[in-house]
Coordinates of C-alpha atoms in Angstrom, one line a residue:
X1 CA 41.8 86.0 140.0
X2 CA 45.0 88.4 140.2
X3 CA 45.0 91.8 139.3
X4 CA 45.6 92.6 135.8
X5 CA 47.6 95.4 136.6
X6 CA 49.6 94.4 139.0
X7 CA 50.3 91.0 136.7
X8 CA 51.2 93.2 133.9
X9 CA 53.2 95.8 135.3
X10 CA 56.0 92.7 136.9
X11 CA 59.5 91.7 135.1
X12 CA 59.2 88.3 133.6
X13 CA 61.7 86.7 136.3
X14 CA 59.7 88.5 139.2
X15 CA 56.4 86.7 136.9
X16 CA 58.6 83.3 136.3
X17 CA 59.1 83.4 140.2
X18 CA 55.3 83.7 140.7
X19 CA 54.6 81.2 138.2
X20 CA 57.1 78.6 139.8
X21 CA 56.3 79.2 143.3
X22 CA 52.0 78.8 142.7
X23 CA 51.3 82.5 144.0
X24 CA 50.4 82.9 139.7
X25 CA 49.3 80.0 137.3
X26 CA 50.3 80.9 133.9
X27 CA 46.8 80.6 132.5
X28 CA 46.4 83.5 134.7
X29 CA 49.4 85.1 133.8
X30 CA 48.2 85.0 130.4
X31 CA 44.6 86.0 130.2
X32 CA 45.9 89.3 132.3
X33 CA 48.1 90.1 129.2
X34 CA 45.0 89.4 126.7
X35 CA 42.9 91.6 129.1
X36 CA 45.7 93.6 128.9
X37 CA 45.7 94.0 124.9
X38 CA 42.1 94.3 124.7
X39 CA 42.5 97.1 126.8
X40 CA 45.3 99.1 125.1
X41 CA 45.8 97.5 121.7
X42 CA 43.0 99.6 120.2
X43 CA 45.0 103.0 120.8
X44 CA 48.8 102.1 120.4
X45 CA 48.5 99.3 117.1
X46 CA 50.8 97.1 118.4
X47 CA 50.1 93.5 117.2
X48 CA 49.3 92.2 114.0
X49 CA 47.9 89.3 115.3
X50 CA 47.0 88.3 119.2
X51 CA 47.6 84.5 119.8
X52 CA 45.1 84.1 122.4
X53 CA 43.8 80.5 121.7
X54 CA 47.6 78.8 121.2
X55 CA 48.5 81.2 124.3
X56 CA 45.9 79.7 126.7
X57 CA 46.1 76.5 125.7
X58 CA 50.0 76.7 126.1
X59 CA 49.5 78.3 129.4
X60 CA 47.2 75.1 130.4
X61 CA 50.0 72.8 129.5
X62 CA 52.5 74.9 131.6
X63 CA 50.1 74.8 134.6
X64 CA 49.6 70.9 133.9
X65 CA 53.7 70.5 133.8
X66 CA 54.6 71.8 137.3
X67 CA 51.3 70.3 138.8
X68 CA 52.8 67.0 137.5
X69 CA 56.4 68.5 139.1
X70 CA 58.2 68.4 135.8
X71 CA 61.7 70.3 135.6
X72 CA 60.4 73.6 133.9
X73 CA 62.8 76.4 132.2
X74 CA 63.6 79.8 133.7
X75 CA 60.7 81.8 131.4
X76 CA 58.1 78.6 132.3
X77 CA 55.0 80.7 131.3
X78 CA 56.0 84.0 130.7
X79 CA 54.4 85.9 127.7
X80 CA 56.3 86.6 125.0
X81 CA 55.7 88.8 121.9
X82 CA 57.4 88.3 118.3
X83 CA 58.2 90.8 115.8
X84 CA 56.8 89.6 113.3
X85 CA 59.5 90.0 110.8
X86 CA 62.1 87.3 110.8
X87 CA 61.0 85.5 114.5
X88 CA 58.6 82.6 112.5
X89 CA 56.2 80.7 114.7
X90 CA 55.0 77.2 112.8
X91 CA 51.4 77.4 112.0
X92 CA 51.0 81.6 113.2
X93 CA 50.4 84.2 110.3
X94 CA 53.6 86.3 109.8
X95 CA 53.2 88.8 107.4
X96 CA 56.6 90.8 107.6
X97 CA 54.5 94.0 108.1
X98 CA 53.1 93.8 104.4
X99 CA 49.9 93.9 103.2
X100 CA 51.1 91.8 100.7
X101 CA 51.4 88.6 102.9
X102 CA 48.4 89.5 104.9
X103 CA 47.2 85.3 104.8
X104 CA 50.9 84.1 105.1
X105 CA 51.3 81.5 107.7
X106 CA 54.7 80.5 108.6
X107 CA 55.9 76.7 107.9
X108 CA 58.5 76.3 110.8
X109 CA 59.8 77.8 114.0
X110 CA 62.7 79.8 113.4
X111 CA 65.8 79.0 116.0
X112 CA 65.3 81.8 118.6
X113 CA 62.2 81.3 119.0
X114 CA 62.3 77.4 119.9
X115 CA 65.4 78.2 122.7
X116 CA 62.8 80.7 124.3
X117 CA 59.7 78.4 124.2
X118 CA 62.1 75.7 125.3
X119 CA 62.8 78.1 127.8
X120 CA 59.2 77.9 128.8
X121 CA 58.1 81.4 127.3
X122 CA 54.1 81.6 126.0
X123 CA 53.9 83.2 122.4
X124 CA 51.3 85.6 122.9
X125 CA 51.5 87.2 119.4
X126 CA 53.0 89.3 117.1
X127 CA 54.0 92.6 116.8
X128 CA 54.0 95.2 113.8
X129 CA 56.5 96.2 111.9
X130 CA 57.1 98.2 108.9
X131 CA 57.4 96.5 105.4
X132 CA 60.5 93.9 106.0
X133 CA 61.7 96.7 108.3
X134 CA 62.8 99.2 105.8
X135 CA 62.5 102.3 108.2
X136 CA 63.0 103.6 111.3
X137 CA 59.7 104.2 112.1
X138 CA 56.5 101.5 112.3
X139 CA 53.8 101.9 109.6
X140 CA 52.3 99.8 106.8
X141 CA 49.8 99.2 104.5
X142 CA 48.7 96.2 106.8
X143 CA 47.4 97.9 110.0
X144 CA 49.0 101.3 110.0
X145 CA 51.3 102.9 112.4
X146 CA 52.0 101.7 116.0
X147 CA 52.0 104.8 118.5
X148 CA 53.9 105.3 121.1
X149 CA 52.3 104.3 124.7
X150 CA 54.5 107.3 126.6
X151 CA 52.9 109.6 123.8
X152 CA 50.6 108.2 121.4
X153 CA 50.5 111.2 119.4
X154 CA 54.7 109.6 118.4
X155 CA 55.7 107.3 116.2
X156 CA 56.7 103.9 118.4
X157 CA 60.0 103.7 116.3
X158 CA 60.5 101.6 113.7
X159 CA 61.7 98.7 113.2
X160 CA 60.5 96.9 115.8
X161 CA 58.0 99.1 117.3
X162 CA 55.6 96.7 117.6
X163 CA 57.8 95.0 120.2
X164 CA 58.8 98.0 122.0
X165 CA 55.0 99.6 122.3
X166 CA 53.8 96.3 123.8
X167 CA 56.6 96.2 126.0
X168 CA 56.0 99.9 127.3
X169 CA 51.9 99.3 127.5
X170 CA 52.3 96.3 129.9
X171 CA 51.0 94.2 127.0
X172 CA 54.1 91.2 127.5
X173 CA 56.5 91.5 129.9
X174 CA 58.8 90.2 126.9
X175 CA 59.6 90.3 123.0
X176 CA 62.2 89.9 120.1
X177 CA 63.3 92.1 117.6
X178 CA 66.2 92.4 115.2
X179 CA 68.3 95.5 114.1
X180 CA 69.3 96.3 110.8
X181 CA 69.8 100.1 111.4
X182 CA 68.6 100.9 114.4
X183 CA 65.8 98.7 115.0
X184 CA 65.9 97.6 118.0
X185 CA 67.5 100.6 119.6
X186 CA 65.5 103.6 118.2
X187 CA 61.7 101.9 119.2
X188 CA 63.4 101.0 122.6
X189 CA 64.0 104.8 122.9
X190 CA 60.8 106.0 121.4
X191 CA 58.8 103.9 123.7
X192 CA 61.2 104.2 126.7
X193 CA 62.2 100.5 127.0
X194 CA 65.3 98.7 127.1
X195 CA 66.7 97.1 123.5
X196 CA 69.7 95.3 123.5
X197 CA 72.0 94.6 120.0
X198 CA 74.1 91.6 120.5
X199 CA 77.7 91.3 118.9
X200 CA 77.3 89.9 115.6
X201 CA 76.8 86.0 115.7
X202 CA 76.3 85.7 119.5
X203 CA 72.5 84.7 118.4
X204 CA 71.6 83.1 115.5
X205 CA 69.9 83.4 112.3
X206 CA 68.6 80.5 110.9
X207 CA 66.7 82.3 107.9
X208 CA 66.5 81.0 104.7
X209 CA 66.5 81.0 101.7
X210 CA 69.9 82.8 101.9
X211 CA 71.9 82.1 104.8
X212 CA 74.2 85.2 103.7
X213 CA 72.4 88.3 103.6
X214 CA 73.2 89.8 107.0
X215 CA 76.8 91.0 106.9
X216 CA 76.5 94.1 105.0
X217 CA 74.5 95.6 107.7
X218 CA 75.0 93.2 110.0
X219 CA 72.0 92.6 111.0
X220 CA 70.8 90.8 114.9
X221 CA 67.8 89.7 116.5
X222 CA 67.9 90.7 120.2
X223 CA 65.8 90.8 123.2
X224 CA 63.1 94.1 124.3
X225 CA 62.6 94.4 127.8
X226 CA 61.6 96.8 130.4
X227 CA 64.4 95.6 132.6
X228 CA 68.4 95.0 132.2
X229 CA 67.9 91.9 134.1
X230 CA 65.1 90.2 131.7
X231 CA 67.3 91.3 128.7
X232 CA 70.2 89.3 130.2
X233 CA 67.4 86.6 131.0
X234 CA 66.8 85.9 127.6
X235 CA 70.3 87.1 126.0
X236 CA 70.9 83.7 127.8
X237 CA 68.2 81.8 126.5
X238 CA 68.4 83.0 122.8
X239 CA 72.3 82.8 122.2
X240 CA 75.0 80.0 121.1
X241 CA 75.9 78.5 118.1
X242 CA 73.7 77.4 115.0
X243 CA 74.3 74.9 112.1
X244 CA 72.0 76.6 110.3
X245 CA 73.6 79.9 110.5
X246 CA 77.1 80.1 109.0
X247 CA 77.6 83.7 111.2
X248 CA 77.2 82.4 114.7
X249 CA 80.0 81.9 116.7
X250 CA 80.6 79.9 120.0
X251 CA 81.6 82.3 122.6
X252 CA 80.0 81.8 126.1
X253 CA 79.3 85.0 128.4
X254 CA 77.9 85.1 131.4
X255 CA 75.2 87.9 130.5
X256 CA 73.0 87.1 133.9
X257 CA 76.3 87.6 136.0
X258 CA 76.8 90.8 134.7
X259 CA 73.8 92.7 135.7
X260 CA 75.3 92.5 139.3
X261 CA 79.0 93.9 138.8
X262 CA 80.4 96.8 139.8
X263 CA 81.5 99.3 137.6
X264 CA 83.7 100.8 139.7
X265 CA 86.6 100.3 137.4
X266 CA 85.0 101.3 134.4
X267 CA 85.9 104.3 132.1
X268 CA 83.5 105.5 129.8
X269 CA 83.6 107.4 126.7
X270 CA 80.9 109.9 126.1
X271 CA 80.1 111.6 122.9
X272 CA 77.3 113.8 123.1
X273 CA 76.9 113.7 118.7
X274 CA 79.2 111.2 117.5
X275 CA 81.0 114.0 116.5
X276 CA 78.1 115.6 113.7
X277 CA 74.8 114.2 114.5
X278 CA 72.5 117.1 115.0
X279 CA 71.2 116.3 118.5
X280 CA 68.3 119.3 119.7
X281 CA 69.4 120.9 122.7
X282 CA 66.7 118.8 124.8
X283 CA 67.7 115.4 124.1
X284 CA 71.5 116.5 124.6
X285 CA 70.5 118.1 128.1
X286 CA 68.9 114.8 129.0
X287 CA 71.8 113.1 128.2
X288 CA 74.4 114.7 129.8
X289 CA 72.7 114.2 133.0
X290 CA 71.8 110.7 132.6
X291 CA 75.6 110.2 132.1
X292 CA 76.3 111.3 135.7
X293 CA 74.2 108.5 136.7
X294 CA 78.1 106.1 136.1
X295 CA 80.2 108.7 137.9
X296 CA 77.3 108.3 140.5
X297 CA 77.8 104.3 140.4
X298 CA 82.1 104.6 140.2
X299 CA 82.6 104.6 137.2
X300 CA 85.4 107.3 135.1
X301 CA 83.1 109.2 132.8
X302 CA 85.0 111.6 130.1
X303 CA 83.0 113.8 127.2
X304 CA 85.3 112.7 123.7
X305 CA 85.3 112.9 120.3
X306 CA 85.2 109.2 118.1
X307 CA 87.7 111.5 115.4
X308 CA 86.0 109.4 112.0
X309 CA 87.0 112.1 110.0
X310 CA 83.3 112.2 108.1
X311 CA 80.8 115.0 107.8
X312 CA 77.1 114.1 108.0
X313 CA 76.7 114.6 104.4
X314 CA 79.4 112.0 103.6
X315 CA 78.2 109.6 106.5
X316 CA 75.1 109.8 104.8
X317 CA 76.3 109.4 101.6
X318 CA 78.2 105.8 102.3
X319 CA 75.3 104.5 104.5
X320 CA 73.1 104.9 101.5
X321 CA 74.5 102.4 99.0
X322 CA 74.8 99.1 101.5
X323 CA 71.6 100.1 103.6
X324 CA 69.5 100.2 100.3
X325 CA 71.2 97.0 98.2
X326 CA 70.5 95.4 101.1
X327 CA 66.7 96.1 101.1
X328 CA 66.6 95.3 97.6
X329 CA 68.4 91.9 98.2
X330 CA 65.5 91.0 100.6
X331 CA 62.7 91.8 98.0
X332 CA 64.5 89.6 95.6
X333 CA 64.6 86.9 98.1
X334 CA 61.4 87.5 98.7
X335 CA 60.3 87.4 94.7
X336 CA 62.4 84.1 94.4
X337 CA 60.9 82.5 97.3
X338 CA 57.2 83.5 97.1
X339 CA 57.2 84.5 93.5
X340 CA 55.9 88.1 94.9
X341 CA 57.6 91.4 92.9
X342 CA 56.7 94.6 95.1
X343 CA 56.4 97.1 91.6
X344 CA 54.1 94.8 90.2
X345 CA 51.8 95.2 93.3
X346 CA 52.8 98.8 94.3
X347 CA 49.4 99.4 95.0
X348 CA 49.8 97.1 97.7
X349 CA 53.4 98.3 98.7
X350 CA 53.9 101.6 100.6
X351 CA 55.9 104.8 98.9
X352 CA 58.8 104.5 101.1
X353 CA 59.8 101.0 100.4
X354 CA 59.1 101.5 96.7
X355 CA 61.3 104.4 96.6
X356 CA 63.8 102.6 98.6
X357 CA 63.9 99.7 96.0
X358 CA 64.5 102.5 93.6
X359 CA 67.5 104.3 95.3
X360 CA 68.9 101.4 95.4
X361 CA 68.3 100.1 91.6
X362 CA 70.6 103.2 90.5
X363 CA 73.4 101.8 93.3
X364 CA 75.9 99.4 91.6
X365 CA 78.7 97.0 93.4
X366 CA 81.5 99.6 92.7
X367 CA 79.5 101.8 95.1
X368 CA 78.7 99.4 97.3
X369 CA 82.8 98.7 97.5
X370 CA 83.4 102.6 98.0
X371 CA 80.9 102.4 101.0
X372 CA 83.1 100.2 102.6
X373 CA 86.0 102.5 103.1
X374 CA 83.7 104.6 105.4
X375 CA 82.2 101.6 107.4
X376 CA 85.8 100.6 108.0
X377 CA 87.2 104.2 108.9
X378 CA 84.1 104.1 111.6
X379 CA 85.5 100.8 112.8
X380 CA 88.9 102.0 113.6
X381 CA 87.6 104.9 115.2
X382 CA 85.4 103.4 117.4
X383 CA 87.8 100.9 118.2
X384 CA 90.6 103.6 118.4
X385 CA 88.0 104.5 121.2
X386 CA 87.2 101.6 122.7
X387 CA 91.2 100.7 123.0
X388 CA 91.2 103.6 126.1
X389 CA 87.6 103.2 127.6
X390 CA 85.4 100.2 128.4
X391 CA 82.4 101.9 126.9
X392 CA 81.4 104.4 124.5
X393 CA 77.9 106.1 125.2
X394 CA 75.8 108.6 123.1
X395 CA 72.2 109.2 122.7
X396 CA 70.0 107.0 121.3
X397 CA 68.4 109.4 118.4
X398 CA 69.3 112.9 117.9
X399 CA 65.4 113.9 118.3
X400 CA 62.4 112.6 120.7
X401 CA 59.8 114.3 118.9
X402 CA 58.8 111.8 115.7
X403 CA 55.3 112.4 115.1
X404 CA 53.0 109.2 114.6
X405 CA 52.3 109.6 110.9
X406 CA 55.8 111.4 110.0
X407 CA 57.6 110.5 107.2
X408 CA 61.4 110.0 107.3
X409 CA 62.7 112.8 104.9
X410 CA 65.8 114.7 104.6
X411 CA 66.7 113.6 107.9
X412 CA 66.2 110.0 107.7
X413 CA 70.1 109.3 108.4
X414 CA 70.4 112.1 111.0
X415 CA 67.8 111.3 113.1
X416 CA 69.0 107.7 114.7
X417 CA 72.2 107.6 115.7
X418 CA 72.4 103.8 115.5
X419 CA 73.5 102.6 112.3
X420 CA 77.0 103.1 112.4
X421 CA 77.0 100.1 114.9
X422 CA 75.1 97.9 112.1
X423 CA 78.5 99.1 110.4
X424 CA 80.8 98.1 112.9
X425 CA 79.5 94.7 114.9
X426 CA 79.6 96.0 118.1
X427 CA 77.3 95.4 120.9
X428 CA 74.9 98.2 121.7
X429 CA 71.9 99.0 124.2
X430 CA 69.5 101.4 124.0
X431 CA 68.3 102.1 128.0
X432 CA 65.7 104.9 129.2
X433 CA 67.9 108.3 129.9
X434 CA 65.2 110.4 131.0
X435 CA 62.1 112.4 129.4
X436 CA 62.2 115.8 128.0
X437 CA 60.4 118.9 129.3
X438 CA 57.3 117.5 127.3
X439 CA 57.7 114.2 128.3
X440 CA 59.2 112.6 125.4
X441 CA 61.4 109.7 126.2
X442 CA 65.3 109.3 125.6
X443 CA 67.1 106.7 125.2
X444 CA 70.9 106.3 125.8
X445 CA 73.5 104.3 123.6
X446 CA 75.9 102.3 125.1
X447 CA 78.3 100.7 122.5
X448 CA 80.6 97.7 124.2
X449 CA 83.8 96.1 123.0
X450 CA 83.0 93.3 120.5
X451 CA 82.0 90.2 122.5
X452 CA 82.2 91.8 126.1
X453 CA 78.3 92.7 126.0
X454 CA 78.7 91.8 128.9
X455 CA 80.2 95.1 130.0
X456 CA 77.2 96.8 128.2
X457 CA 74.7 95.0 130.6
X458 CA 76.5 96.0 133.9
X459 CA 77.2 99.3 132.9
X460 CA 72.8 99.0 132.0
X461 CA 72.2 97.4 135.0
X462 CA 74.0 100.2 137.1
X463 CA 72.2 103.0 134.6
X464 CA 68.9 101.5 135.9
X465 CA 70.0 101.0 139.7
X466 CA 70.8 104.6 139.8
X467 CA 68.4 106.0 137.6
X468 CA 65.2 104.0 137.7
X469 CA 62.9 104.3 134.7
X470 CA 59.9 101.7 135.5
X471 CA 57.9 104.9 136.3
X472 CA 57.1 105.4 133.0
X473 CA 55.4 102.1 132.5
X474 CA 52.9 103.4 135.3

């Protein structure tokens, strides 16, 4: 047998290499991430539901394929976690973090998930979320909050916190998730792991009923890793056109290439607030160090301001209409397709989506329309930006201190510096900066061109190379 730990604690290309060359079956592979969850689940709540039968016999099938010396893909059995909001497995429960839809079982396989099967990868399970990923932080009426494995007295970020606490426990070396807001980026920083936002349409969305109800935030699933290089693994695997989703586009990067490139002729943009986010004096001091880390790697590195012309209050103020129509939208998908009205079964249904579905009742298209003068006065400043410098970078969330049972209050919009980019379609990463004098992780934004995320990744990869953060998995 191998050592769980040592299993657990490798990139999935260092445990694809293993796998490939005999030195690790995947059925071991596997049953070290189960051990691995039994171990650690208990404390950090992050999977809904643990896949272990389907994983081991898929693991068996994987061993069975190279002893035969089939041609196997580059994630040939390599765990692999799903948020279990959006990324449907035929035949697995997916309950979209609500009580509600506790027994659901999903009828199909969505796209992304059959390129990274195809790709070899062993669905292992799947991973909490928040009701249809509403907020920015991970708790339901389902199983309750996921923690934090850095701190499990924290909140592991919502909305794909499940992903990102398994990730940062050793409990899959891989996972999805999908951004909205934020979701992939503020869990990555909250659990000190590395989330990647894709430009809009470079992966696809094959959900359905409606085909059409990601452009006013547009929203992305993406890869959660604790490495650039696995990230631009399965940014490879996952992307490329869709007939089923009228968004995706055919543009071909070579995301793998990129992790090795110099950034020696890169300038990048730093804004420490986006010019009035309220970031505490210890995430900003980790920040502005970890930016010294692309001087260090050659890079021309300039503190700027974006110039969006907005206060916080009125940032706030047009995020609010789009963000919660599009919640509501979902739950009326979600009534037409299952028959299932949330205020009919509040009991069921936690406060803050209810009063979400609320907000948003009292919204109408006019305001909607309004918001849209904002989102595109954020585009032009950003690309205004992004015209001089190869990269804009900021921190991830303006605070590293969201405690695990916290509610999002008045500072709901303040606290994740993120959702502007749901505004704008760029490509964004959230990578590990550095840890706070109590040990709280931060996590660094770094906001590409449109459709050169490639340029994210190697500024990432050089982020990591000079600043390594896979202590913190340790």
């Amino acid at each position: 047998m191998t050592d769980e730990s040592t299993t657990t604690g490798l990139s999935a290309i260092a445990l694809a290499a293993r796998i490939r060359t005999g030195a690790i079956t995947a059925t071991e592979a596997v049953e070290a991430h189960l051990e691995r969850i039994d171990d650690r689940d208990d404390a950090i709540n992050a999977f809904v539901t643990v896949c272990a039968d389907d994983a081991r016999e898929a693991a068996a099938e994987a061993d069975r394929a190279l002893a035969d010396g089939e041609e196997v893909g580059p994630l040939h059995g390599v765990p692999l976690a799903l948020k279990d909001l959006g990324a449907l497995k035929a035949g697995v429960r997916h309950t979209y973090g609500s009580a509600l839809f506790a027994d659901h079982v999903a009828e199909r396989t969505s796209a992304i998930v059959e390129r990274l099967e195809d790709a070899g990868a062993v669905v292992i399970g799947k991973t909490n979320t928040p009701e249809f990923g509403h907020k920015g932080t991970t708790d339901n009426e389902l199983i309750g909050p996921t923690a934090s494995p850095i701190d499990t007295d924290l909140n592991a970020g919502g909305s794909s916190g499940g992903s990102a606490a398994a990730l940062a426990a050793g409990m899959t070396p891989i996972a999805t998730g999908s951004d909205a807001g934020g979701s992939l980026r503020i869990p990555a920083a909250a659990c000190g792991v590395y989330g990647f936002k894709p430009t809009f349409g470079l992966v696809p969305d094959d959900g359905r009923p409606s085909a059409f109800g990601r452009e006013l935030q547009h929203t992305t699933k993406g890869p959660m890793t604790r490495t650039v290089e696995d990230a631009a693994l399965l940014l490879s695997v996952m992307d490329g056109p869709h007939p089923d989703d009228p968004n995706s586009v055919p543009v071909d990067i070579d995301y793998r290439g990129a992790v090795d490139r110099s950034i020696d002729d890169y300038r990048i943009a730093y804004s420490p607030d986006l010019d009035v986010f309220p970031v505490v004096d210890e995430v900003r001091a980790v920040a502005d160090e970890a930016v010294t880390a692309f001087a260090d790697a050659g890079a021309t590195v300039e503190t700027v301001t974006v110039d969006h012309g907005y206060s916080m209050a009125e940032l706030t103020e047009a995020a609010m209409p789009a963000y919660t129509t599009s919640v509501l939208e979902n739950a009326t998908l979600i009534e037409e397709s299952h028959g299932v009205d949330f205020r009919d079964q509040s009991e069921a249904v936690s406060d803050s989506l209810l009063a979400m579905l609320h907000v948003a009742e009292e919204y109408g298209p006019e305001d909607v329309a309004r918001s849209g003068i904002a989102r595109t006065d954020m585009y032009d400043a950003v690309q205004d930006v992004l015209a001089d410098y190869d990269l804009l970078v900021t921190p991830t969330l303006s605070r590293a201190d969201r405690e695990l049972y916290a509610d999002l209050g008045d500072d709901a919009w303040e606290w994740p510096m993120t959702w502007p980019f749901n505004w704008t379609g760029h490509p964004v990463a959230s990578a590990p900066a550095g840890v706070t004098d109590r040990g709280h992780p931060v996590g660094l934004q770094l906001v590409g061109r449109r459709f050169a995320d490639d340029d994210v990744l190697a500024a990432s990869a050089a982020l990591e190379r000079e600043r390594p953060w896979n202590h913190l998995y340790e």
